[in-house]
mmCIF file of C-alpha atoms and ligand atoms in Angstrom:
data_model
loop_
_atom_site.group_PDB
_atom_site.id
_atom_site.type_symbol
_atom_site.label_atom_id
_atom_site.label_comp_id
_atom_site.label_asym_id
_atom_site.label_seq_id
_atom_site.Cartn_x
_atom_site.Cartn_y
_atom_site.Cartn_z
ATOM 1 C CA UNK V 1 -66.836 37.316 43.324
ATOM 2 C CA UNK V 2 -66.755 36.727 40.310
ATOM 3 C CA UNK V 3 -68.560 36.849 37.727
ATOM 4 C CA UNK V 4 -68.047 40.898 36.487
ATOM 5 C CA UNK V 5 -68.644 43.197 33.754
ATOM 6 C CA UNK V 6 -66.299 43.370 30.771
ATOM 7 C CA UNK V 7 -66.227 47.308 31.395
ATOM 8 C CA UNK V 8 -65.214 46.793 35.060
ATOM 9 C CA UNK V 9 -62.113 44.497 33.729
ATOM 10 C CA UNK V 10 -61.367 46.498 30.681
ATOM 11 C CA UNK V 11 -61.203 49.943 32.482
ATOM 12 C CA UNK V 12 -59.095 48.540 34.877
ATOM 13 C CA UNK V 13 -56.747 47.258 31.677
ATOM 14 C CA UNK V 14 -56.928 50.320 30.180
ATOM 15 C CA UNK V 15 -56.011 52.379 33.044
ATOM 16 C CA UNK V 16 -52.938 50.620 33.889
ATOM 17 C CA UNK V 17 -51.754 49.701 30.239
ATOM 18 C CA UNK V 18 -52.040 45.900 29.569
ATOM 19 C CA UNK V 19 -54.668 43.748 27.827
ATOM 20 C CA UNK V 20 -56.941 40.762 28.874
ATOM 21 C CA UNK V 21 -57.795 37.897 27.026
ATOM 22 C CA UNK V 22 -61.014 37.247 24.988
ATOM 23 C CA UNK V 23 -61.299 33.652 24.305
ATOM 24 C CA UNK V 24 -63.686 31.896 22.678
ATOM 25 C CA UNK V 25 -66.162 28.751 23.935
ATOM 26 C CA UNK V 26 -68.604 26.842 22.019
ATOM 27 C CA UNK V 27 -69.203 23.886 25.260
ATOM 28 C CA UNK V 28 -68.569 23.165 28.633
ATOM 29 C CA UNK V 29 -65.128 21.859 28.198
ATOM 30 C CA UNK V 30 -63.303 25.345 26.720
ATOM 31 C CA UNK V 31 -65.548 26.993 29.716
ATOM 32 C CA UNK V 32 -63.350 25.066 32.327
ATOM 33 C CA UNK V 33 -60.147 25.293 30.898
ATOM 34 C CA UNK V 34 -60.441 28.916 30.372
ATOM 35 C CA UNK V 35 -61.381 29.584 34.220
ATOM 36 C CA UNK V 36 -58.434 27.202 35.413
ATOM 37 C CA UNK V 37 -56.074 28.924 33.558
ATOM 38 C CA UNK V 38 -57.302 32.017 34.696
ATOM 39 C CA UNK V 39 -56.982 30.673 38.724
ATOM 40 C CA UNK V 40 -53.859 29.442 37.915
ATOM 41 C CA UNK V 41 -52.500 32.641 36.545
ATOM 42 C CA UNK V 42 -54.305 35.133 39.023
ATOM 43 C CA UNK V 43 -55.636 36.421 35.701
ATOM 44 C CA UNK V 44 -59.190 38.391 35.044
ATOM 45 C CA UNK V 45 -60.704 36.322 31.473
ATOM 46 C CA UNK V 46 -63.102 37.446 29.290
ATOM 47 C CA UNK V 47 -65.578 34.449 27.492
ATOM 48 C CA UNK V 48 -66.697 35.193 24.252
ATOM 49 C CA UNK V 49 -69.487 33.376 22.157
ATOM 50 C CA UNK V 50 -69.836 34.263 18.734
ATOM 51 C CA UNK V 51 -73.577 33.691 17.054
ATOM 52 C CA UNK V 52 -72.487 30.113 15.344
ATOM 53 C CA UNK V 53 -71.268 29.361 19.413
ATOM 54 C CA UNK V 54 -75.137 29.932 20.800
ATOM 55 C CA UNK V 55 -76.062 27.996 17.892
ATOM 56 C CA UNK V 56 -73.697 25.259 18.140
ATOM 57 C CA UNK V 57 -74.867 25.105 21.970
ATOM 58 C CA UNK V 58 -78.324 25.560 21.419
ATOM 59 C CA UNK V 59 -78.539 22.611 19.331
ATOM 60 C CA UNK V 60 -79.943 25.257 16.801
ATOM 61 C CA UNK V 61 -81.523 27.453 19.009
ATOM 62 C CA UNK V 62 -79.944 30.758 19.720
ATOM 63 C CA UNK V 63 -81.466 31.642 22.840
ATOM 64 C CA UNK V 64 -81.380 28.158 24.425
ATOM 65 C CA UNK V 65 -78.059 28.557 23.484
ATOM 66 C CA UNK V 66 -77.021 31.893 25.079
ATOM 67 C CA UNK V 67 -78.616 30.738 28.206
ATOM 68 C CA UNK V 68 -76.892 27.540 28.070
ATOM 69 C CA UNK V 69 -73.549 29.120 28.097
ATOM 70 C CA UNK V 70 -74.160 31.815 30.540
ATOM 71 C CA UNK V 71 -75.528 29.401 33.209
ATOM 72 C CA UNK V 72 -72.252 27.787 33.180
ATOM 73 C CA UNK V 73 -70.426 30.718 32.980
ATOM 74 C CA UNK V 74 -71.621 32.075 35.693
ATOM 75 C CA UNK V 75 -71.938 29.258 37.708
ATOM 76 C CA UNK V 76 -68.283 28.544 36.830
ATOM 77 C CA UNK V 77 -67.272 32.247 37.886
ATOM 78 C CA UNK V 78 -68.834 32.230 40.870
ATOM 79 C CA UNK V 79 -66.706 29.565 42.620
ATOM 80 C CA UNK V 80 -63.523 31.230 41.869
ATOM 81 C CA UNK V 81 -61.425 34.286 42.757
ATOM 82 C CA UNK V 82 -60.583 35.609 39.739
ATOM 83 C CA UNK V 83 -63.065 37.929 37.759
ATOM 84 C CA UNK V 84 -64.970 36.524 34.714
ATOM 85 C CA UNK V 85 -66.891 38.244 32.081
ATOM 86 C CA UNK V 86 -69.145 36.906 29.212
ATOM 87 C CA UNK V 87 -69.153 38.761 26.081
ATOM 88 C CA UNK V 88 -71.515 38.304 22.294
ATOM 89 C CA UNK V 89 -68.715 38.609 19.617
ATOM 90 C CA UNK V 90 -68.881 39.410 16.363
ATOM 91 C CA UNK V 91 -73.003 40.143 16.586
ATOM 92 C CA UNK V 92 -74.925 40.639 13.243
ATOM 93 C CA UNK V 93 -78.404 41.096 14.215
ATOM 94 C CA UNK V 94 -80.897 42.359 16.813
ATOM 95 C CA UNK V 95 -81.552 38.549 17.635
ATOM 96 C CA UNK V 96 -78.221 37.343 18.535
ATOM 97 C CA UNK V 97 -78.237 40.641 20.403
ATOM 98 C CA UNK V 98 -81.160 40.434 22.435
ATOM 99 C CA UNK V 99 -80.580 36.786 23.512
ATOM 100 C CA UNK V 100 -77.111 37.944 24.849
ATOM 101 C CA UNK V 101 -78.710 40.234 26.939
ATOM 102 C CA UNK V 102 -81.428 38.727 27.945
ATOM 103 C CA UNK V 103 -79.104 35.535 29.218
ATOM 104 C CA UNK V 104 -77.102 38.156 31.442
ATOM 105 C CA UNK V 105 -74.065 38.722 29.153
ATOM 106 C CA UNK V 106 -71.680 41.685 30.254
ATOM 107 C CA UNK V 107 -71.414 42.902 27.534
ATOM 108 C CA UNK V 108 -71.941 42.542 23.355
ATOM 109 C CA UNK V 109 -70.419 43.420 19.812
ATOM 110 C CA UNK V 110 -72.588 44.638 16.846
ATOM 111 C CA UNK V 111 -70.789 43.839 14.315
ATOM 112 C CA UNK V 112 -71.566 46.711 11.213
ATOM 113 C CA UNK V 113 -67.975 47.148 9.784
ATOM 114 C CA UNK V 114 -69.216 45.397 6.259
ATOM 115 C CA UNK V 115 -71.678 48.582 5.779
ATOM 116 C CA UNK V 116 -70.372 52.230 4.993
ATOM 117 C CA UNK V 117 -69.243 54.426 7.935
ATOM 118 C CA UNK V 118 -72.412 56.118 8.493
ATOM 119 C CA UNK V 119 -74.726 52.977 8.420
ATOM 120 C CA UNK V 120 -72.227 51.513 11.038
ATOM 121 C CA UNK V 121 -72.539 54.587 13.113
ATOM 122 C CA UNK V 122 -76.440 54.189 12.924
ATOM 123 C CA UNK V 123 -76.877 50.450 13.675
ATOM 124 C CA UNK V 124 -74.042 50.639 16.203
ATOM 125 C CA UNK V 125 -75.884 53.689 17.997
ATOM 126 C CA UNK V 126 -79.014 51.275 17.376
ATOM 127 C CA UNK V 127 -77.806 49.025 19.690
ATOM 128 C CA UNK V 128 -76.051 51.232 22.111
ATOM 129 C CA UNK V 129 -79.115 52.885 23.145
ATOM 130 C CA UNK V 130 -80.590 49.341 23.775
ATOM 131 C CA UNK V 131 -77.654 47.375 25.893
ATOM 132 C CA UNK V 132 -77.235 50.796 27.831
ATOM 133 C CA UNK V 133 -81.000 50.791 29.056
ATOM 134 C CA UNK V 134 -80.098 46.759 30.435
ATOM 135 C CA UNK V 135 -76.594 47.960 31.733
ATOM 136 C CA UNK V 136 -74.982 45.974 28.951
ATOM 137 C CA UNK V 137 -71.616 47.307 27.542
ATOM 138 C CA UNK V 138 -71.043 47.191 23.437
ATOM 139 C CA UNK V 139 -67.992 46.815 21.186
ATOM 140 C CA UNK V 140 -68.018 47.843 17.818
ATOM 141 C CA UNK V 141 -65.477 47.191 14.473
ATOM 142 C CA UNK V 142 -64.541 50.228 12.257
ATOM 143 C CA UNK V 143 -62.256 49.262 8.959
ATOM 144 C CA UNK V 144 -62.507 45.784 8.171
ATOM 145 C CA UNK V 145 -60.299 43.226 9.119
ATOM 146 C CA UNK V 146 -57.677 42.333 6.429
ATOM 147 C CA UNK V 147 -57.537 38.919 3.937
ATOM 148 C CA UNK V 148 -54.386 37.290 3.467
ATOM 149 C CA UNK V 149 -54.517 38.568 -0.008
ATOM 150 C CA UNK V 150 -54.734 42.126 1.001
ATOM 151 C CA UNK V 151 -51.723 44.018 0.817
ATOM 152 C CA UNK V 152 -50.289 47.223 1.750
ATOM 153 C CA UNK V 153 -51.585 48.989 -1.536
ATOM 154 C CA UNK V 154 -55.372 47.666 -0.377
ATOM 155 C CA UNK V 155 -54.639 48.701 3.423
ATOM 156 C CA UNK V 156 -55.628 52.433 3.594
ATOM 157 C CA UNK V 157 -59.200 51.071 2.577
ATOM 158 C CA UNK V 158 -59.501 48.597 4.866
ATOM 159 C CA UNK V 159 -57.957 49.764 7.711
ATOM 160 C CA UNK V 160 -59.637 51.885 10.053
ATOM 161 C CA UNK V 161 -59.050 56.005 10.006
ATOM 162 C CA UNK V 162 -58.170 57.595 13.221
ATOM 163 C CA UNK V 163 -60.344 60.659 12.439
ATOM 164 C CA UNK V 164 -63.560 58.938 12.159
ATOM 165 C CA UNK V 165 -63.087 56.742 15.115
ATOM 166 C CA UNK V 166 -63.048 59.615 17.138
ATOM 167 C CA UNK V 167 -66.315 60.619 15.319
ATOM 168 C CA UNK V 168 -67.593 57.458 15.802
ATOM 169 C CA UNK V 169 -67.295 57.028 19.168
ATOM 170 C CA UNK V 170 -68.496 60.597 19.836
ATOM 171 C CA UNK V 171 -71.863 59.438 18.260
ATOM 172 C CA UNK V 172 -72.002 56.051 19.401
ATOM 173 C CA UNK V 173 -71.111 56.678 22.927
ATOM 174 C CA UNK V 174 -70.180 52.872 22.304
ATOM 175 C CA UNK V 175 -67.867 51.482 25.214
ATOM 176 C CA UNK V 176 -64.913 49.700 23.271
ATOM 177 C CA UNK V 177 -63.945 50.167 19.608
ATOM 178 C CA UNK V 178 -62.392 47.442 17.637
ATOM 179 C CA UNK V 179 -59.930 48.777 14.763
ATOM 180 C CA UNK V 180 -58.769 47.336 11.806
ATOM 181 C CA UNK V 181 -55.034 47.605 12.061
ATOM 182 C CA UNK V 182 -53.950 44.612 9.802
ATOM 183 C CA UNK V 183 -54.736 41.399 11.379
ATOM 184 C CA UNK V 184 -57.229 38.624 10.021
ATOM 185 C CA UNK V 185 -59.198 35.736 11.702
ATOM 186 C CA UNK V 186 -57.879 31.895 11.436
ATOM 187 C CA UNK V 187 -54.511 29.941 11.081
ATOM 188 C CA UNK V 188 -53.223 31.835 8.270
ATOM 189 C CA UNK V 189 -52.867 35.520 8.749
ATOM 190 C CA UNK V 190 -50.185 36.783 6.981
ATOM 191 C CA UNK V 191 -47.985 35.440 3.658
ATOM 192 C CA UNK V 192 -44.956 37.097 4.623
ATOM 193 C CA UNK V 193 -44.212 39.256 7.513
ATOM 194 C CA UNK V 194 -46.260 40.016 10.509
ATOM 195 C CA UNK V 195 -47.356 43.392 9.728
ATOM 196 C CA UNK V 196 -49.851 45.695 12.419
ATOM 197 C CA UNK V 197 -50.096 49.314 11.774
ATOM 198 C CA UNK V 198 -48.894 50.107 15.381
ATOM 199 C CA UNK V 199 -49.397 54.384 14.669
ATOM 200 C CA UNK V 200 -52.767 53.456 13.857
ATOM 201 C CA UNK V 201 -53.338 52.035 17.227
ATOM 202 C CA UNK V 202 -52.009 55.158 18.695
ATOM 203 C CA UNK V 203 -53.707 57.634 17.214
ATOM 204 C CA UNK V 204 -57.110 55.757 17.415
ATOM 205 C CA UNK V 205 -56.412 55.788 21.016
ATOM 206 C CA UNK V 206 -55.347 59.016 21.473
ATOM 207 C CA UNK V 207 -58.338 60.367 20.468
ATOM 208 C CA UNK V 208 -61.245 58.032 21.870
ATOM 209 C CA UNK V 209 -59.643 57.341 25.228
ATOM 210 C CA UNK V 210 -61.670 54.128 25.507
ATOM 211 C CA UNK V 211 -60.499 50.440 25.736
ATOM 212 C CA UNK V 212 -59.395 49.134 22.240
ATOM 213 C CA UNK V 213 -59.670 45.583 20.950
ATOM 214 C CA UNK V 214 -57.939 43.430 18.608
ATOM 215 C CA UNK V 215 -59.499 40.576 16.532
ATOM 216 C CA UNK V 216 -57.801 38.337 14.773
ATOM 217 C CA UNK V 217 -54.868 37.801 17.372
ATOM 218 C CA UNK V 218 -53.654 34.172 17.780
ATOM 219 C CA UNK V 219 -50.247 33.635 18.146
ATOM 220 C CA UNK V 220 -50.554 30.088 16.315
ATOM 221 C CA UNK V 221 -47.624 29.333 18.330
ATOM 222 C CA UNK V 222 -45.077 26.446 16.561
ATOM 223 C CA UNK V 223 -45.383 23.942 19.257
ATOM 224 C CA UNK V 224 -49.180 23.688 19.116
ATOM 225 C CA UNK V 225 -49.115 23.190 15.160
ATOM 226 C CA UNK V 226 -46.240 20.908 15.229
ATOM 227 C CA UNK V 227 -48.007 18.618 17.805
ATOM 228 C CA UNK V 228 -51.388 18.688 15.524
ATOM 229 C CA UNK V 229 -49.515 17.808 12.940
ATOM 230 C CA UNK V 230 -47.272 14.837 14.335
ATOM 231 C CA UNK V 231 -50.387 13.538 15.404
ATOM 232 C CA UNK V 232 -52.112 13.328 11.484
ATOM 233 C CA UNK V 233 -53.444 17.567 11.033
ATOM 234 C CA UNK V 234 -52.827 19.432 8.136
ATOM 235 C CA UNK V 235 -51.704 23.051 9.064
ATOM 236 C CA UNK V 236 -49.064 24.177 6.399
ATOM 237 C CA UNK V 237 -48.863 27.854 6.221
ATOM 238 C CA UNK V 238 -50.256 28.422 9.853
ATOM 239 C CA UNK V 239 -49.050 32.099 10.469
ATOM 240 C CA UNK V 240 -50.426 33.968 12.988
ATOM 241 C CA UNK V 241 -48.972 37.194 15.406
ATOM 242 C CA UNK V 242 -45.654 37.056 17.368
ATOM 243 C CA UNK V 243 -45.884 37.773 21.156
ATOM 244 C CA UNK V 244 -43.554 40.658 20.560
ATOM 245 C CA UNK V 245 -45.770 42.059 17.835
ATOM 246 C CA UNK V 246 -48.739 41.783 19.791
ATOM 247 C CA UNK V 247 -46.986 43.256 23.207
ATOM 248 C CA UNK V 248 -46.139 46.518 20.845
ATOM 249 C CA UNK V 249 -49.715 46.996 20.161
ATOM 250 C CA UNK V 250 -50.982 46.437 23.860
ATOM 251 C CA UNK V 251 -48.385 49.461 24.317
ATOM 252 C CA UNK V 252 -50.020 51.402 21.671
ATOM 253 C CA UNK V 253 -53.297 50.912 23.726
ATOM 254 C CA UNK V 254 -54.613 47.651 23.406
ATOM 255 C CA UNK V 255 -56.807 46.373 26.058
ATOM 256 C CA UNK V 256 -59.229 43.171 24.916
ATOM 257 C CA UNK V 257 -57.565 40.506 22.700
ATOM 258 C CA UNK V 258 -59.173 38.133 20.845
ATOM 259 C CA UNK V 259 -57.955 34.541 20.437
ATOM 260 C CA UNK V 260 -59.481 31.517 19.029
ATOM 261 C CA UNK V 261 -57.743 29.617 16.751
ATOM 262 C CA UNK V 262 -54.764 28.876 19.421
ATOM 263 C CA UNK V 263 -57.468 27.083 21.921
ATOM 264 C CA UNK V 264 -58.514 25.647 18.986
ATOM 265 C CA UNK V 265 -55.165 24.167 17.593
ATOM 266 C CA UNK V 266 -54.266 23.581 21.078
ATOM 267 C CA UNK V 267 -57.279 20.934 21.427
ATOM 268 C CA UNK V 268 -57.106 19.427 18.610
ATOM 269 C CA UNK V 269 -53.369 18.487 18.862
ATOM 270 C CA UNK V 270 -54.412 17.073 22.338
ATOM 271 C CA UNK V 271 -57.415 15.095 21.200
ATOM 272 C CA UNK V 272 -55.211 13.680 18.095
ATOM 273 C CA UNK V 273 -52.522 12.834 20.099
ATOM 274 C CA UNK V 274 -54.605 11.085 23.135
ATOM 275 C CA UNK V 275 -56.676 9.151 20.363
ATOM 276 C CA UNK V 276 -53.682 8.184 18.814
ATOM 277 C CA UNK V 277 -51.747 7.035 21.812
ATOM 278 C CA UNK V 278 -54.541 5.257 23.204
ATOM 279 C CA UNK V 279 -56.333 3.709 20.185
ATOM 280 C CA UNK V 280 -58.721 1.619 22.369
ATOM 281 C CA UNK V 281 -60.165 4.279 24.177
ATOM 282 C CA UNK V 282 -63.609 5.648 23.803
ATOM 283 C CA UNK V 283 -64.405 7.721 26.871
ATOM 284 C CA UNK V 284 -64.668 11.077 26.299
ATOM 285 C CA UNK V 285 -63.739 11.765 29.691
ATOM 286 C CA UNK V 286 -60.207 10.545 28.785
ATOM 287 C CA UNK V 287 -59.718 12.149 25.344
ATOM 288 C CA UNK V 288 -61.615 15.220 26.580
ATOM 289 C CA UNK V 289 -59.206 15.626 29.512
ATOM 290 C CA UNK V 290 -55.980 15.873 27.786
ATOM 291 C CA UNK V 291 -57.249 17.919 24.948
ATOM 292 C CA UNK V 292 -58.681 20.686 27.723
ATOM 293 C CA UNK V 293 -55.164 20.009 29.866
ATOM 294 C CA UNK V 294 -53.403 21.955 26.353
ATOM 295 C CA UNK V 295 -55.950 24.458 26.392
ATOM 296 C CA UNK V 296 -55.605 25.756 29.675
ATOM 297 C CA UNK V 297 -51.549 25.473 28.536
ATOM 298 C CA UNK V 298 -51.515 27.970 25.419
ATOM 299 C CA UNK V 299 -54.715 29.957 27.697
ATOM 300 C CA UNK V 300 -51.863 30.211 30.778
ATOM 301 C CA UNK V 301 -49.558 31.431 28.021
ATOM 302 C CA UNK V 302 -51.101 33.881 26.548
ATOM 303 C CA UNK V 303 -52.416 35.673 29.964
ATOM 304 C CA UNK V 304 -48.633 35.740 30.374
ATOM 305 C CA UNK V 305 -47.927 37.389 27.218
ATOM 306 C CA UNK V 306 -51.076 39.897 27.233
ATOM 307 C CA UNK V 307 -49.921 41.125 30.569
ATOM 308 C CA UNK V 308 -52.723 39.893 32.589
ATOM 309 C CA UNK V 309 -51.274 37.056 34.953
ATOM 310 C CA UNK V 310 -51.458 38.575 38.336
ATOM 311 C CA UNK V 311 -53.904 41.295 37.541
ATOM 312 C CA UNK V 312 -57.089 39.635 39.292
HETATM 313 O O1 G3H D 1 -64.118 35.760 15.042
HETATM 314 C C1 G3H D 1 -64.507 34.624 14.880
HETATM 315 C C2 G3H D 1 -64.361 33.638 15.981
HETATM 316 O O2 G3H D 1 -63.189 32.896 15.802
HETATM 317 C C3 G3H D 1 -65.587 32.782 16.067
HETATM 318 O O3 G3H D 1 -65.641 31.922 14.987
HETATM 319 O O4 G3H D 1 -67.903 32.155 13.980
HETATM 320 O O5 G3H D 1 -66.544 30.044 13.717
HETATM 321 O O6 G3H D 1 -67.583 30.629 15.923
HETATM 322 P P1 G3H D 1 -67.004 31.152 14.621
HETATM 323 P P1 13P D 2 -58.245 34.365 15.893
HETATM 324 O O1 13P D 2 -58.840 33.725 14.683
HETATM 325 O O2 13P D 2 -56.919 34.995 15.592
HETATM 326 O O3 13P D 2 -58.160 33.432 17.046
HETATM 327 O O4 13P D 2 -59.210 35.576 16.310
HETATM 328 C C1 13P D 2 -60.409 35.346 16.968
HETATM 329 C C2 13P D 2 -61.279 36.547 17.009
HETATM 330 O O5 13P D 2 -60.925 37.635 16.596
HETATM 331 C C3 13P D 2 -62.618 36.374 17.590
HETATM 332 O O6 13P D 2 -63.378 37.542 17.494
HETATM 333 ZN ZN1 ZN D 3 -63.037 38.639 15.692
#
């Protein structure tokens, strides 16, 4: 196999009620840790590059950069069993967009949920039409995600309404729909409880019937943070969603969940801890090693959580 479509492993996910993990890479080293974890846990992954990831491994250049990462993507995929699928996240513009596609992704997001509901419908139809003529699947964000400082008072006009996702996706004919339920990006989601408008969910999915995804979904589990920080990092406040919380909205109808900041926290702590441990070393190799060993850890983990271990 196996390097696949995100449709072919999100229909799959969405037929039989649990979600796969989008994680995302910026080099080589997340690349592999991702893929082992998914061997290791018989688990289908999703890859995800964001724009500032094709620049990062460009060196600048976005479409050096897409290429970059899809060559080892694939190359990666196809010496394993389990199914792998590369996906543009969060895209902005027709350039991000067309380097995606022309590097072979699966699949790509177009990113309009800053403009009003009917620009969003048009850009995000935009790019439909497009992808669709290369076989290329697209994701798109309705509501906005929240800020820590939003609140329930500010949620009803940030959060996405169940009545125009339907419309939405009737015009669109887009393949998965990201709504705004109440999560945020980063280490810091929430100031007091974990809140995720789990009726939302429901009736979004009740009436598009397509794969859903949800940003903004780190666990920022304890041990990760606490090892980061024994180790020198700064993460006071780190909040992010419960594995319970996030396991109630995969049964709402969930399918594609995306997680950054734990593979990030993850490294880190490992990196910190290796350079602190072993203060004369400079290989990369070695420091490298153990950081990617914890990111295939909290990667193993979450496949557990999400539903997908054993799915391949
Ligand atoms: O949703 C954002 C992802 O965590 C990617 O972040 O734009 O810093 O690469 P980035
Ligand atoms: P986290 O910041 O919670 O890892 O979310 C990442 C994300 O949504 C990427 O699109
Ligand atoms: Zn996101």
């Amino acid at each position: 196999m196996p390097y696949v479509k995100t449709k072919q492993i999100l229909e799959k996910a969405h037929n039989e009620n649990y979600a796969v993990g989008a994680f995302n890479v910026n080099d080589l080293e997340f690349v592999q840790a991702i893929i082992k974890a998914a061997v290791l846990e018989n688990s289908p992954a999703i890859i995800e590059v964001s724009e500032g990831a094709l620049k990062y491994a460009g060196d600048g250049d976005v479409e050096r950069g897409a290429f970059v990462l899809a060559s080892m993507v694939k190359h990666f995929a196809e010496t394993v069993s389990v199914p792998i699928a590369l996906h543009l996240d969060h895209g902005h513009d027709l350039k991000h967009i067309m380097a995606a596609i022309k590097a072979g992704f699966g699949s790509v997001m177009i990113d309009a949920s800053d403009k009003p509901f009917e620009e969003n419908m048009r850009i995000t139809r935009q790019i439909v039409e497009i992808a669709h003529a290369a076989g290329v699947a697209v994701e798109a964000e309705l509501g906005r995600l929240m800020g820590v400082e939003d609140n329930v008072v500010s949620a009803e006009s940030v959060l996405v309404h169940p009545d125009e996702a339907k419309e939405f996706v009737t015009q669109t004919q887009v393949d998965f729909l990201a709504p705004a339920v109440g999560t945020s990006h980063g280490a810091f989601k929430f100031k007091g409880e974990a809140k995720i408008d789990y009726d939302r969910i429901a009736a979004v999915k009740e009436l598009t019937q397509i794969p859903l995804v949800l940003h903004g979904a780190s666990g920022v589990p304890g041990k990760w943070v606490e090892l980061a920080e024994k180790y020198g990092a700064d993460l006071s406040g780190a909040k992010g969603v419960p594995d319970e919380v996030l396991q109630t909205a995969i049964s709402k109808g969930i399918n594609k969940v995306n997680m950054d900041t734990d593979l990030r926290i993850a490294f880190v702590a490992g990196l910190r801890k290796h350079l602190a441990e072993n203060p004369k070393e400079f290989d990369p190799r070695k420091y490298f090693s153990e950081a990617k060993d914890f990111v295939t850890e909290v990667v193993r983990d979450r496949m557990r959580v999400l539903g997908s271990a054993g799915k391949a």
